[in-house]
mmCIF file of C-alpha atoms in Angstrom:
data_model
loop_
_atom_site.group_PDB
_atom_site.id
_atom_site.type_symbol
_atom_site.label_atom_id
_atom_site.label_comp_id
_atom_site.label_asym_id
_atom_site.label_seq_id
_atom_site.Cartn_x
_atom_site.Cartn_y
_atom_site.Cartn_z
ATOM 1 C CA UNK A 159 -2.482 -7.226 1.336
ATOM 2 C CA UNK A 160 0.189 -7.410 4.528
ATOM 3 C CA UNK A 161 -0.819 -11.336 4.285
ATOM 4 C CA UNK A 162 0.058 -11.856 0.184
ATOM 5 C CA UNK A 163 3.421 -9.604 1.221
ATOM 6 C CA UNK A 164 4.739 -11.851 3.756
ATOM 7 C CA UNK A 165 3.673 -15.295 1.274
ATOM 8 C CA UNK A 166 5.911 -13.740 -1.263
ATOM 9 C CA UNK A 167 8.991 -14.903 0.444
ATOM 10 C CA UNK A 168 8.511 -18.832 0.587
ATOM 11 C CA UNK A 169 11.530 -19.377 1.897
ATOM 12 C CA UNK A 170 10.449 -17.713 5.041
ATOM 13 C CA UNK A 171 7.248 -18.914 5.548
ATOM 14 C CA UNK A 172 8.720 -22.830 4.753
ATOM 15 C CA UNK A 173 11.200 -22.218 8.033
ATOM 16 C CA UNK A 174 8.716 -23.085 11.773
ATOM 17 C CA UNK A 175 10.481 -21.278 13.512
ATOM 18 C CA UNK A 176 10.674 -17.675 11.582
ATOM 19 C CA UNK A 177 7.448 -15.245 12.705
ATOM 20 C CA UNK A 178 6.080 -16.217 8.748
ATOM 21 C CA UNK A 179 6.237 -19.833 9.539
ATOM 22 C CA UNK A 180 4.812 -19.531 12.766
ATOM 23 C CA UNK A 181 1.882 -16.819 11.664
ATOM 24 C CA UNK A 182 1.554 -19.911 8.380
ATOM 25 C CA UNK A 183 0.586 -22.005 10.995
ATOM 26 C CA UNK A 184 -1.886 -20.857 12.842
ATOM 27 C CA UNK A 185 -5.502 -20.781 12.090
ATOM 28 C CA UNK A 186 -6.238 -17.551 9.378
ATOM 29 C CA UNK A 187 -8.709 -15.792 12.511
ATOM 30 C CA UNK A 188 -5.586 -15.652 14.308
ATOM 31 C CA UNK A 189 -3.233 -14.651 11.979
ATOM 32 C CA UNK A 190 -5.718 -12.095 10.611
ATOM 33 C CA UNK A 191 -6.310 -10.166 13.856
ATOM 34 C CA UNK A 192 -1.937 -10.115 14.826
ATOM 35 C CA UNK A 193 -1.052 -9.019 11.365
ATOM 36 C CA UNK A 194 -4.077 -5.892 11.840
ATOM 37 C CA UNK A 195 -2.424 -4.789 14.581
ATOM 38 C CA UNK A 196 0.504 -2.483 14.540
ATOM 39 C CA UNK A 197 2.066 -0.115 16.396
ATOM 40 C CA UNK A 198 4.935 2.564 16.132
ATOM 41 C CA UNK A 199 7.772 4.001 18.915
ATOM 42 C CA UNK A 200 8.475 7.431 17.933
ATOM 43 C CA UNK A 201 12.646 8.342 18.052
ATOM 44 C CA UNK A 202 12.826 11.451 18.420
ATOM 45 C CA UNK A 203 10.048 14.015 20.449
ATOM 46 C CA UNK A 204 6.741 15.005 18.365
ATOM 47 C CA UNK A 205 6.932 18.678 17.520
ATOM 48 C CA UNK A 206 6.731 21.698 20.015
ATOM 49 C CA UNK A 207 3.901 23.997 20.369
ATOM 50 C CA UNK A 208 4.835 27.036 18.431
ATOM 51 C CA UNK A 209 7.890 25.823 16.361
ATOM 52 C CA UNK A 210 7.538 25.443 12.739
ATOM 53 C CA UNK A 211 7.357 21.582 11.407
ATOM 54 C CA UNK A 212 10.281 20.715 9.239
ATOM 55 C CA UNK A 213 10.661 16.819 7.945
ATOM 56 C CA UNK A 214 13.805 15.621 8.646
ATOM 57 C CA UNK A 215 16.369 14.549 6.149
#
């Protein structure tokens, strides 16, 4: 699914040196195990032990 999101802009994936055109190019093992990866830097602190959760706006 990630892989048929990043083919839908052409444009992208046309240009070598964008990370499309390079992930376009290499073999689809590769390119399959990079784009399965992901990770995430939280901004702001996780929630504190015996506050209440609110979602913020």
């Amino acid at each position: 699914m990630k892989w048929s999101a990043i083919l839908a802009h052409q444009g992208e994936v046309a240009r070598e040196r964008t990370l499309p055109g390079i992930l376009a190019g290499l073999p689809e093992a590769e390119r399959d195990e990079i784009i399965s990866t992901e990770s995430f830097t939280r901004l702001t602190p996780g929630p504190v032990a015996g506050e209440p959760h609110r979602l913020l706006a």
